[in-house]
CSV table of C-alpha atoms and ligand atoms in Angstrom, one decimal:
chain,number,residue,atom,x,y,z
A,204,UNK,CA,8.2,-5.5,46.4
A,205,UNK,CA,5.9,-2.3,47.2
A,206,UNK,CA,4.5,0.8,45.6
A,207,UNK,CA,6.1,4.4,45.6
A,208,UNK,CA,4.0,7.1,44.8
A,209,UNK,CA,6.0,8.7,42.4
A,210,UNK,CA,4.9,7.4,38.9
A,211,UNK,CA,1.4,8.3,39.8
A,212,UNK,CA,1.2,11.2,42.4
A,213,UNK,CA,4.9,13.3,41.8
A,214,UNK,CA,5.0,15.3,44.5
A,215,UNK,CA,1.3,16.0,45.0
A,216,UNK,CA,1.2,13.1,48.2
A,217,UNK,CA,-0.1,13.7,51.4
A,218,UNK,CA,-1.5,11.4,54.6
A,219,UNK,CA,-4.4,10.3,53.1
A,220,UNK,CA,-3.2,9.1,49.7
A,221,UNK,CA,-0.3,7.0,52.1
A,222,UNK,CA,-3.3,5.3,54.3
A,223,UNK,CA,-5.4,4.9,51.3
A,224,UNK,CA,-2.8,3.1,49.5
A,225,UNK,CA,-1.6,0.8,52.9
A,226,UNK,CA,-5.4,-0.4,52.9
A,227,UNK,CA,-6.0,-0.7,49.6
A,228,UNK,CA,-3.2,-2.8,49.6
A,229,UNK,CA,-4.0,-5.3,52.2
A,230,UNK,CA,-8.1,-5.3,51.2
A,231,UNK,CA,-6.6,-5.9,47.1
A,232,UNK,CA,-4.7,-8.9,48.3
A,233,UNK,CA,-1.6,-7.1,47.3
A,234,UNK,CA,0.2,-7.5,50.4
A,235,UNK,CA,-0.7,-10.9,50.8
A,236,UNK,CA,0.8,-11.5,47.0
A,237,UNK,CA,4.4,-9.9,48.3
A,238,UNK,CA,3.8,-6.1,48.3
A,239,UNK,CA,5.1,-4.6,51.4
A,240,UNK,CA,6.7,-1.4,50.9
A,241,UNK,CA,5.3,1.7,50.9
A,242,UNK,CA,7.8,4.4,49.6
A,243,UNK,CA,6.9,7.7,50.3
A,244,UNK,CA,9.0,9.8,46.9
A,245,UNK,CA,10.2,13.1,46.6
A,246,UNK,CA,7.8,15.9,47.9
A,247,UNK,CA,7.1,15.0,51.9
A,248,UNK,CA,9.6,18.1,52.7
A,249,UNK,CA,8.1,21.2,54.0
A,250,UNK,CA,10.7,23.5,52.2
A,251,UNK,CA,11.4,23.7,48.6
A,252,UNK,CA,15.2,25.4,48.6
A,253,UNK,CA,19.0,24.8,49.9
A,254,UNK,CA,19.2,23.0,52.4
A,255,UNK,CA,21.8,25.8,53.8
A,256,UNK,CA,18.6,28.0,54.4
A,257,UNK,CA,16.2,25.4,55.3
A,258,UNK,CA,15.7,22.0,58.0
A,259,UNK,CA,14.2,19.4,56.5
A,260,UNK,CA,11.1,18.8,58.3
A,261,UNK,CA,7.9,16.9,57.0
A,262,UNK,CA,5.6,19.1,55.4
A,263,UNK,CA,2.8,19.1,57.9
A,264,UNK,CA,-0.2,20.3,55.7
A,265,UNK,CA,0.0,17.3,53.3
A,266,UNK,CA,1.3,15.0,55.9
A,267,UNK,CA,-0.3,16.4,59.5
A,268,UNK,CA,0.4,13.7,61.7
A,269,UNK,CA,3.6,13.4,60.5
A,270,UNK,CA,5.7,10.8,59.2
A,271,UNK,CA,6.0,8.0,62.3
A,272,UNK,CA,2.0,7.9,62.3
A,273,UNK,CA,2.7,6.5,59.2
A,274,UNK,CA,5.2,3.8,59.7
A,275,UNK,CA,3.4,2.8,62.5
A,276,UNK,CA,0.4,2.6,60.3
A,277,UNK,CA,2.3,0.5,57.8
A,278,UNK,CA,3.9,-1.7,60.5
A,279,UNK,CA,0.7,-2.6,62.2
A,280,UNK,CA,-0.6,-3.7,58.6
A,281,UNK,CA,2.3,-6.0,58.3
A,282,UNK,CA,4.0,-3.6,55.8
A,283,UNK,CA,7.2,-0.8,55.5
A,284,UNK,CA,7.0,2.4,55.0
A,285,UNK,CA,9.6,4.5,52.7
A,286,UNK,CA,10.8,7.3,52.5
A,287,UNK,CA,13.3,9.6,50.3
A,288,UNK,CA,15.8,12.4,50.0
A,289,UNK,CA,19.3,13.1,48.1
A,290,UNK,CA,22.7,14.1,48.9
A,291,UNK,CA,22.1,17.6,47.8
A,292,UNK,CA,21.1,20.5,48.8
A,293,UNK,CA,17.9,20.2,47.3
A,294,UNK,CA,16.0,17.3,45.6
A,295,UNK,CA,15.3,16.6,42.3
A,296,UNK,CA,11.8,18.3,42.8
A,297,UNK,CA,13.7,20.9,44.7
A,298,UNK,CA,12.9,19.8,48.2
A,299,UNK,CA,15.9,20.1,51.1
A,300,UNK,CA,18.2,17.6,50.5
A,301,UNK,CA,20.7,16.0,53.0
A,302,UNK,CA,23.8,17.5,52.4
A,303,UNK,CA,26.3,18.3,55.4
A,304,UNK,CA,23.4,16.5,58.0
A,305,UNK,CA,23.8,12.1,56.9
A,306,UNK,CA,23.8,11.6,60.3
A,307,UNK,CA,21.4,13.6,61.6
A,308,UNK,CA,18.8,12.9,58.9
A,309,UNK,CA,19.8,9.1,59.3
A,310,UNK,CA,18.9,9.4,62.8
A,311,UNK,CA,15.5,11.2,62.4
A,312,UNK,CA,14.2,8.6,59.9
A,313,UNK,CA,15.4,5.7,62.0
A,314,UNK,CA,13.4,7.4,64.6
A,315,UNK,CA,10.6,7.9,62.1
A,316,UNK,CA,10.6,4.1,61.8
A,317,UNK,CA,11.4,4.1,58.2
A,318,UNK,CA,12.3,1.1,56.8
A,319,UNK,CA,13.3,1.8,53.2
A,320,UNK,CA,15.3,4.9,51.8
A,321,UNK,CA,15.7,6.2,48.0
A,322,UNK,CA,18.5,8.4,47.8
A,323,UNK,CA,18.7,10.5,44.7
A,324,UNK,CA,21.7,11.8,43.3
A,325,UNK,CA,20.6,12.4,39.8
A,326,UNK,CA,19.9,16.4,39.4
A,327,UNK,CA,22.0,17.7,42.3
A,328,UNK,CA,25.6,15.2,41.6
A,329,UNK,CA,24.6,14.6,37.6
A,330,UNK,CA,28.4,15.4,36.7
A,331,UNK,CA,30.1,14.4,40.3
A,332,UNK,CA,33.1,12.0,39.8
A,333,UNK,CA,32.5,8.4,40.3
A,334,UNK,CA,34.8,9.3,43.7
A,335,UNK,CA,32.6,11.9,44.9
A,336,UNK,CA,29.0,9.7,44.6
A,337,UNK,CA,31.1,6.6,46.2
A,338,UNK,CA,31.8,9.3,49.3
A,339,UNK,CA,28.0,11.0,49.0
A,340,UNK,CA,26.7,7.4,48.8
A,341,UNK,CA,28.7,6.0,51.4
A,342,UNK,CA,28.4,8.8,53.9
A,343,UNK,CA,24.9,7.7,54.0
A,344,UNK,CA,25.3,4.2,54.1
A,345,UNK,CA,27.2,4.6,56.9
A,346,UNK,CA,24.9,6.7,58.7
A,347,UNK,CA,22.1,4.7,58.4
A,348,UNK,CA,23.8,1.5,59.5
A,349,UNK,CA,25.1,3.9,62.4
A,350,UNK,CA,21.6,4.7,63.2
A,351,UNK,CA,20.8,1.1,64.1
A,352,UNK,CA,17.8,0.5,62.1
A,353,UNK,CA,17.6,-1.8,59.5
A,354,UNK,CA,17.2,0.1,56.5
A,355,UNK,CA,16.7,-0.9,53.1
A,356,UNK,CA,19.0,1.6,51.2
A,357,UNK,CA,18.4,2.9,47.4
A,358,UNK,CA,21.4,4.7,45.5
A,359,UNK,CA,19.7,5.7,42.9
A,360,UNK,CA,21.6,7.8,40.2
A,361,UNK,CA,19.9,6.7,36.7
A,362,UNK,CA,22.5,4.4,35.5
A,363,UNK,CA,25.2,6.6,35.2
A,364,UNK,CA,28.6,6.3,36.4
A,365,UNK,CA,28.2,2.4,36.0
A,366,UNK,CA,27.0,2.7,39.3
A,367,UNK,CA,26.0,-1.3,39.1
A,368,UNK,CA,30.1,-2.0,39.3
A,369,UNK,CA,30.2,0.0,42.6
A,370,UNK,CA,26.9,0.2,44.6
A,371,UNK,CA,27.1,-2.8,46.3
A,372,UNK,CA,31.0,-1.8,47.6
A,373,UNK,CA,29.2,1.6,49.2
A,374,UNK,CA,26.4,-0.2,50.9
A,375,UNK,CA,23.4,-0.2,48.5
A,376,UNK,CA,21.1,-2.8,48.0
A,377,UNK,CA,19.4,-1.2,44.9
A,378,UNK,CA,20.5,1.2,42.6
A,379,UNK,CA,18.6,2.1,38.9
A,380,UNK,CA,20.3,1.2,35.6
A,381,UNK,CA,18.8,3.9,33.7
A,382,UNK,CA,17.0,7.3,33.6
A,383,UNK,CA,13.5,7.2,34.3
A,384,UNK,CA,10.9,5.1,33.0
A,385,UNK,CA,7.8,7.0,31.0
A,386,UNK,CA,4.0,5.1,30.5
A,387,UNK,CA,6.1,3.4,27.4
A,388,UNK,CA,6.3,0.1,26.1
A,389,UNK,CA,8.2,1.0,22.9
A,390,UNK,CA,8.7,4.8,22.0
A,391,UNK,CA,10.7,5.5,19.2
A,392,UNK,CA,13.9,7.4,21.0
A,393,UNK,CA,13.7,8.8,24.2
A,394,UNK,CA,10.9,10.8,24.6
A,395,UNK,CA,11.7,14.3,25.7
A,396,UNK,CA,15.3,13.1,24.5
A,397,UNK,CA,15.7,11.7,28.6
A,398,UNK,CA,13.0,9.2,29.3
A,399,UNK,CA,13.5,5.3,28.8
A,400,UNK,CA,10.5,3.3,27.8
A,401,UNK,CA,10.3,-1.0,28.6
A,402,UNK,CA,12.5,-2.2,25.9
A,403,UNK,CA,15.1,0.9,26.6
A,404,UNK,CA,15.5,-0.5,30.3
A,405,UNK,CA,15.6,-4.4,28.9
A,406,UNK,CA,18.1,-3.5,26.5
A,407,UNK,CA,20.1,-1.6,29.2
A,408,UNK,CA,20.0,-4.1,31.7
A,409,UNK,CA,22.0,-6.7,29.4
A,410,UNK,CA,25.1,-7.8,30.4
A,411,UNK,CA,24.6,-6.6,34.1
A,412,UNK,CA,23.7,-9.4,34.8
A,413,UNK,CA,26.8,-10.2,37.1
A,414,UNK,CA,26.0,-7.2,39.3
A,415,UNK,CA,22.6,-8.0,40.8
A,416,UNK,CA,22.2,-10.9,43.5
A,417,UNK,CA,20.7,-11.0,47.1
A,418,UNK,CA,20.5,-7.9,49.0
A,419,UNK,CA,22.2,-6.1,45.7
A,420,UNK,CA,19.7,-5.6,43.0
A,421,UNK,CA,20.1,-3.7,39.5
A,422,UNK,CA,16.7,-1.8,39.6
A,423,UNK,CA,14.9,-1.2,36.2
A,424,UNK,CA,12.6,1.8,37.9
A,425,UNK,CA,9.2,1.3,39.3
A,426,UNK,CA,6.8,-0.4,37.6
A,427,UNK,CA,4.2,1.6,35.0
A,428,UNK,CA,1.5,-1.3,34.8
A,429,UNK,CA,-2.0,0.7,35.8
A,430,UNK,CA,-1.0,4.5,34.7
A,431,UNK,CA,-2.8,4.0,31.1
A,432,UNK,CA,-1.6,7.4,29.9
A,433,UNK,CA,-3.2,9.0,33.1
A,434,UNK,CA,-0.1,9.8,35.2
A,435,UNK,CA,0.0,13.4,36.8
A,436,UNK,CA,3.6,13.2,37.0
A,437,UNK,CA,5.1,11.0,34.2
A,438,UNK,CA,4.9,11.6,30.6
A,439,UNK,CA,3.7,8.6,28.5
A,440,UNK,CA,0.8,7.8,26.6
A,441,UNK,CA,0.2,4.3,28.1
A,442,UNK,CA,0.6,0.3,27.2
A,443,UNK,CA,-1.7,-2.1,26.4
A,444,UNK,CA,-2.9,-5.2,28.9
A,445,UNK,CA,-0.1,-7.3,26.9
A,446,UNK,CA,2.6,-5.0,26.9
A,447,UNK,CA,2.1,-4.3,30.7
A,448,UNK,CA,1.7,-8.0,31.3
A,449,UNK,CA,5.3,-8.0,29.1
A,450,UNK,CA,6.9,-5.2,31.5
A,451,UNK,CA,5.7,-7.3,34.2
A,452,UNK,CA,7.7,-10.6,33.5
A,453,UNK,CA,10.4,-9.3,32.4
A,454,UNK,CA,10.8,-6.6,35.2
A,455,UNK,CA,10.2,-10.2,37.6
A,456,UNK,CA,12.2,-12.8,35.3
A,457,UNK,CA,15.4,-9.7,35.5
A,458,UNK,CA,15.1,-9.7,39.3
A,459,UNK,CA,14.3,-6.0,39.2
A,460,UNK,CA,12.7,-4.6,43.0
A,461,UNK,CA,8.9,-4.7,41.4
A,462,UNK,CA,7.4,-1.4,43.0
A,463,UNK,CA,4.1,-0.6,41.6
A,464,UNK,CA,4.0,3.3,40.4
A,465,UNK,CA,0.0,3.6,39.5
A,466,UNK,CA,-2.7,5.0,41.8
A,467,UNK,CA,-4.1,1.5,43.4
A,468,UNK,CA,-7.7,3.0,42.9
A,469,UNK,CA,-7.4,3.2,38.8
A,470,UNK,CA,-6.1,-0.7,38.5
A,471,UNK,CA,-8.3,-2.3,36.4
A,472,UNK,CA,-8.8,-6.2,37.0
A,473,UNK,CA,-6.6,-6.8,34.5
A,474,UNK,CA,-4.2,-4.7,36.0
A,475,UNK,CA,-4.1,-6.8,39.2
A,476,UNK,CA,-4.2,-9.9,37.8
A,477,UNK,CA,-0.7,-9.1,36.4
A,478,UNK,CA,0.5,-7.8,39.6
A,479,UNK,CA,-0.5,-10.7,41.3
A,480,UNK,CA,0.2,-13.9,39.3
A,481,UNK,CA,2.3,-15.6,41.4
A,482,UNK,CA,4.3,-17.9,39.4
A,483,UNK,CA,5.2,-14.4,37.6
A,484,UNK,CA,6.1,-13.4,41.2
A,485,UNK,CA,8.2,-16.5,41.8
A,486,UNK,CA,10.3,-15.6,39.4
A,487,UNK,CA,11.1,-13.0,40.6
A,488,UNK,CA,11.9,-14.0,44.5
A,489,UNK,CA,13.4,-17.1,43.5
A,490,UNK,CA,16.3,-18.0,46.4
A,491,UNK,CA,18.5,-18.1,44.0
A,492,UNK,CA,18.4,-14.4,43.1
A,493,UNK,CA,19.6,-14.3,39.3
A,494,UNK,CA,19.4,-12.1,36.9
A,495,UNK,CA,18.5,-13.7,33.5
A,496,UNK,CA,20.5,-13.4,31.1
A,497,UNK,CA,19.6,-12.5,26.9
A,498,UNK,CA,20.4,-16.4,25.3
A,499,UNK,CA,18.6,-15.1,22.2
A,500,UNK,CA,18.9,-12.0,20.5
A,501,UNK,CA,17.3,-12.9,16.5
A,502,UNK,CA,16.6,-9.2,16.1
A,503,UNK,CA,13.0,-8.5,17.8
A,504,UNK,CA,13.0,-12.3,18.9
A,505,UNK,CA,14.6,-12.1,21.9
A,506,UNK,CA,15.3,-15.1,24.6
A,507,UNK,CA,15.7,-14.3,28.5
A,508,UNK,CA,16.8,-17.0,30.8
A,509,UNK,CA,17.6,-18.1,34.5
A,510,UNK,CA,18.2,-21.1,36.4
A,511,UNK,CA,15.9,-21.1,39.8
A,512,UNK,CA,16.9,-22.3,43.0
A,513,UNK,CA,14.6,-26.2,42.6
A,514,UNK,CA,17.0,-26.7,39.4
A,515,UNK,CA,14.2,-25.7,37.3
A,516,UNK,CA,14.7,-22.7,35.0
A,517,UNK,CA,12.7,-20.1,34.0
A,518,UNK,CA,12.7,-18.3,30.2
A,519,UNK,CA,10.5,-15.6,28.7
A,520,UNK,CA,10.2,-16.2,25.0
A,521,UNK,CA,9.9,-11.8,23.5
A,522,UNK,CA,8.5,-10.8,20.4
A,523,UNK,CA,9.7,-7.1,20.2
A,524,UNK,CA,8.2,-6.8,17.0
A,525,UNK,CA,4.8,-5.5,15.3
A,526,UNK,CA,3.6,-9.1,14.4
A,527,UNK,CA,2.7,-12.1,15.9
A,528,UNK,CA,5.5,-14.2,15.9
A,529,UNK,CA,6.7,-18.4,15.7
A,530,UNK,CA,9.4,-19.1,18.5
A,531,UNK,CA,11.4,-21.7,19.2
A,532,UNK,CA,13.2,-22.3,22.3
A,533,UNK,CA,16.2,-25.0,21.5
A,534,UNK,CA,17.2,-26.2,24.6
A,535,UNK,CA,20.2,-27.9,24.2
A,536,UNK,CA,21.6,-25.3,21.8
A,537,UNK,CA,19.9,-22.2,23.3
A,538,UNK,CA,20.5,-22.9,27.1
A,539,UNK,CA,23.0,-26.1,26.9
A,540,UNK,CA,20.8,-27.7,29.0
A,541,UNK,CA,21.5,-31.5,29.8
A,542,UNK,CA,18.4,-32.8,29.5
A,543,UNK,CA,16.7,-35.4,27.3
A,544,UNK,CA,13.2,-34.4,28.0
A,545,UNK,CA,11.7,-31.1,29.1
A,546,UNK,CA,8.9,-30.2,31.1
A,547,UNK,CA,7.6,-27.5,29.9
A,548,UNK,CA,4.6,-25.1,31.6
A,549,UNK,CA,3.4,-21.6,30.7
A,550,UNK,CA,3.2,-18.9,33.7
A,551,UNK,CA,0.1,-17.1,32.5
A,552,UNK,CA,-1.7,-19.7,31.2
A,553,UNK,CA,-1.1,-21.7,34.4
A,554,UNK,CA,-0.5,-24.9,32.6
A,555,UNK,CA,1.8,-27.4,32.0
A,556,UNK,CA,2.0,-28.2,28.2
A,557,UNK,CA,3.6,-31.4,28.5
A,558,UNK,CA,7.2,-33.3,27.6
A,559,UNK,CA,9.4,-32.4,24.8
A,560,UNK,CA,12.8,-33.5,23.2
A,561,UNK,CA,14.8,-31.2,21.4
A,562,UNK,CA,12.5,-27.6,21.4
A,563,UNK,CA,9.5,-26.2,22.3
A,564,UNK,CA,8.2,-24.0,19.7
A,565,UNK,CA,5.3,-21.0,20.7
A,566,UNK,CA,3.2,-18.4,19.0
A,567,UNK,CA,4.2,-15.2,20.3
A,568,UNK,CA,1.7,-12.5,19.9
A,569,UNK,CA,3.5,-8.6,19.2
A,570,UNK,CA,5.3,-7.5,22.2
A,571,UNK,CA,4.2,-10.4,24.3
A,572,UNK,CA,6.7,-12.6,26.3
A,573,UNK,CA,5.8,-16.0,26.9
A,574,UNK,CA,7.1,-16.6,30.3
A,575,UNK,CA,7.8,-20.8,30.5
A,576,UNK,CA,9.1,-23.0,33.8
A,577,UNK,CA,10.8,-25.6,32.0
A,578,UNK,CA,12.6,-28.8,34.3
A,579,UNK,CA,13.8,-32.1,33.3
A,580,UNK,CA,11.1,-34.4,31.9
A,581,UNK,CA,13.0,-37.8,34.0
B,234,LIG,C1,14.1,11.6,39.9
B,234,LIG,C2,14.0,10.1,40.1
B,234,LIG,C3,12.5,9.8,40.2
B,234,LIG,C4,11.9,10.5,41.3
B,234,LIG,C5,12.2,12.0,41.2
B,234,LIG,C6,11.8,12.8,42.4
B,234,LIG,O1,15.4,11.9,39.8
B,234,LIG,O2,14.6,9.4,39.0
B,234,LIG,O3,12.3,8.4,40.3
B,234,LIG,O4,12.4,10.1,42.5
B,234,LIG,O5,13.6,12.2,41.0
B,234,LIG,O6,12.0,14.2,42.3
């Protein structure tokens, strides 16, 4: 759990955004309520170009003090700093990339203090083999185990290349299941025939399930709660407070990393009382570590589902569609659950809603998801 600044900022970041964000985060209670990591994205390099012609070095007019101020910052906050470059020769954004220097580089953000590395792979290996990103991936892996800092390391390659059958093999312990998210809860298509909206990444994450546990998690890309159509980097026209509340339980109920992408000075209240519901949260760092799996699928009424590590489990009843709708959770027949009586308590209501036999049955407002804990009523 953290924030990266690229859903918001792009590659217009410097030092002051970084400590702005690191304090706004502790004084917000966002720290407190999980939120540690602060991931520097693409656009920290001082050279745009090959990495053949350049050194990668920070960029010492947006970030003057350089990046170890930083992670000592973040470390004396009680929080981790990130930070991010790709196997190419340039970046997605076209910064210096790693290529021919893992070591090296490994060494200087170890150094750095850095606790957290995205790794990109998209633009600069978009058609590499599944051989050559296992080698590209591994090389830096290996490198930054070498380095002998703990560091928390992100393939990230948009989905392709089933890259959730092999990440964990190479060292990861997050990778993305699909090409970037846009400010979208449900555009028709991909906007800009690339971008994924909400539903695109629920959709894509089914039957993944299998791949994401502790210390190996199938990503479903930052989080786009707060942008409201105001990104400067990602295209989008926004969601409303229920559809970001909806991204929010699912991205936490799927056991997705949960980095938030806006600018922590636009969230409105409602905006942080998403991020920080806690039982919401729960979900999401349950011991356990599952990914729910799709029970349900009764066209735009969908059912998600996990056990959690107290033998409890947790379900988010989704209305995909444009109308209120009437759910019903059987649990016997839905979940096979042994159970005579159920428990039953809603997650943003903060209530328990009593015992029931057979089902539970909910209104579900359009692209809501009732998020339930339900546990054995004996
Ligand atoms: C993309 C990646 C984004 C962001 C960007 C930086 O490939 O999916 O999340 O990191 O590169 O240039």
């Amino acid at each position: 759990m953290g924030w990266s600044s690229w859903n918001y900022y792009g590659d217009r970041i410097n030092e002051k955004i970084i400590i702005d964000t690191i304090d706004n985060m502790v004084s917000s209670g966002l720290r407190d309520a999980g939120y540690i990591y602060v991931n520097i994205d693409d656009g920290w390099q001082k050279y745009k170009g090959s990495r053949a012609d350049h050194p990668l070095v920070f960029d010492e007019k947006k970030f003057p003090r350089g990046i170890k101020y930083l992670a000592d910052y973040a470390h004396a906050k009680g929080m981790k700093l990130g930070i991010y470059s790709g196997p190419g020769n340039t970046t997605c954004a076209g910064y210096t990339g790693s290529q021919g220097n893992e070591k090296a580089d490994a060494k200087m953000f170890a150094s750095w203090g850095v606790d957290h590395l995205k790794y990109d792979s998209c633009c600069s290996h978009q058609q590499a083999s599944q051989k050559v990103l296992k080698q590209v991936f591994g090389d830096m892996s290996q490198a930054l185990q070498a380095s002998g800092r703990p560091v928390v390391f992100h393939a990230c390659h948009c989905g392709w290349q089933n890259i959730w059958q092999w990440g964990n093999s190479v060292g990861a312990n997050q990778w993305r299941i699909g090409q970037d998210i846009s400010d979208d809860f449900n555009y028709p298509g991909n906007r800009e025939g690339y971008y994924f909206d909400v539903l695109d990444m629920i959709d894509r994450g089914v039957g993944l399930e299998q791949y994401s546990g502790k210390g190996h998690w199938n990503d479903y890309d930052m989080l786009i709660i707060g942008l409201h159509g105001h990104s400067k980097e990602l295209v989008g026209t926004g969601a409303s407070d229920t559809e970001y509340r909806t991204h929010f339980s699912m991205w936490s109920i799927l056991s997705s990393p949960l980095l938030i992408g806006a600018s922590l000075d636009n969230l409105t209240k409602e905006d942080l009382d998403t991020l920080k519901n806690k039982e919401i949260i729960a979900l999401n760092q349950d011991a356990l570590g599952l990914q729910a799996k799709r029970y349900v699928s009764n066209g735009d009424l969908q059912i998600f589902a996990k056990p959690l590590a107290d033998g409890s489990w947790a379900v988010a009843l989704l209305n995909r569609s444009g109308q209120t709708a009437h759910m019903t959770l059987n649990f016997h027949q839905d979940l096979d659950l042994p159970w005579t009586k159920v428990m039953v308590r809603d997650l943003w209501q903060h209530k328990d809603l009593g015992t029931f036999g057979d089902s539970y049955q909910a209104e579900v407002q359009s692209h809501e998801a009732k998020m339930l804990v339900i546990r054995s009523g004996w």
